[in-house]
Amino acid sequence: MKEPYYTIKEASARVGVESHVLRYWEEELKMDIHRNQMGHRYYTDHDIDLLCMVHKLKDKGLQLKAIRSYIDKRQEQMMGGETG
């Protein structure tokens, strides 16, 4: 079964922020958001989950720099890069 994809408008509605916020977070967090042949962003369920987490952390007062560190550390753990 093919994974569903969402436009930036659909993604922003799901995350609860405006489209320009998603573009800003993508740039600041160095996220690799897929694009179609025309260069339009399309988001996966994984992307939406990650962005929802970012939104929750922002609501708790974390800055994007701290959130990026958290995401990087989490990805290392998921990849088995954590020794310890």
Coordinates of C-alpha atoms in Angstrom, one line a residue:
M1 CA 0.0 0.0 0.0
K2 CA 1.3 3.4 -1.0
E3 CA 2.1 5.9 1.8
P4 CA -0.2 9.0 1.7
Y5 CA 1.3 12.3 0.9
Y6 CA 0.1 15.7 2.0
T7 CA 0.5 19.2 0.5
I8 CA 1.9 22.0 2.6
K9 CA -1.7 23.3 3.1
E10 CA -2.9 19.9 4.3
A11 CA 0.2 19.4 6.5
S12 CA -0.1 22.9 8.1
A13 CA -3.8 22.1 9.0
R14 CA -2.8 18.8 10.5
V15 CA 0.1 20.3 12.6
G16 CA -1.9 23.4 13.5
V17 CA 0.4 26.1 12.2
E18 CA 0.5 28.2 9.1
S19 CA 2.4 27.1 6.0
H20 CA 5.2 29.7 6.4
V21 CA 5.9 28.2 9.8
L22 CA 6.4 24.8 8.3
R23 CA 8.8 26.2 5.7
Y24 CA 10.7 28.1 8.4
W25 CA 11.0 24.9 10.6
E26 CA 12.1 22.9 7.6
E27 CA 14.9 25.3 7.0
E28 CA 16.0 25.8 10.6
L29 CA 15.8 22.1 11.5
K30 CA 17.4 21.1 8.2
M31 CA 14.6 18.7 7.5
D32 CA 14.6 16.7 4.2
I33 CA 11.0 17.3 3.0
H34 CA 10.3 15.5 -0.3
R35 CA 9.4 17.5 -3.4
N36 CA 7.5 16.5 -6.5
Q37 CA 8.7 17.1 -10.1
M38 CA 7.4 20.7 -9.9
G39 CA 9.3 21.4 -6.7
H40 CA 6.2 21.5 -4.5
R41 CA 6.7 20.0 -1.0
Y42 CA 4.9 16.9 0.0
Y43 CA 4.8 15.5 3.5
T44 CA 4.5 12.0 4.8
D45 CA 2.9 10.7 7.9
H46 CA 6.4 10.6 9.5
D47 CA 7.0 14.2 8.6
I48 CA 3.6 15.2 10.1
D49 CA 4.4 13.3 13.3
L50 CA 7.8 15.0 13.6
L51 CA 6.3 18.4 13.0
C52 CA 3.6 17.8 15.6
M53 CA 6.3 17.0 18.1
V54 CA 8.2 20.2 17.1
H55 CA 5.0 22.1 17.7
K56 CA 4.5 20.6 21.1
L57 CA 8.1 21.3 22.1
K58 CA 7.8 24.9 20.9
D59 CA 4.6 25.3 23.0
K60 CA 6.7 24.1 26.0
G61 CA 9.1 26.9 25.4
L62 CA 12.0 25.1 23.6
Q63 CA 13.9 27.0 21.0
L64 CA 14.5 25.4 17.5
K65 CA 18.2 24.9 18.3
A66 CA 17.3 22.8 21.3
I67 CA 14.7 20.9 19.3
R68 CA 17.2 20.2 16.5
S69 CA 19.6 18.7 19.1
Y70 CA 16.8 16.6 20.5
I71 CA 15.8 15.3 17.1
D72 CA 19.4 14.6 16.1
K73 CA 19.9 12.7 19.4
R74 CA 16.7 10.8 18.9
Q75 CA 17.6 9.7 15.4
E76 CA 21.0 8.5 16.6
Q77 CA 19.3 6.4 19.2
M78 CA 16.9 4.9 16.6
M79 CA 19.8 4.1 14.3
G80 CA 21.7 2.3 17.1
G81 CA 24.4 5.0 17.3
E82 CA 24.0 5.4 21.1
T83 CA 26.7 3.6 23.1
G84 CA 25.8 3.3 26.5

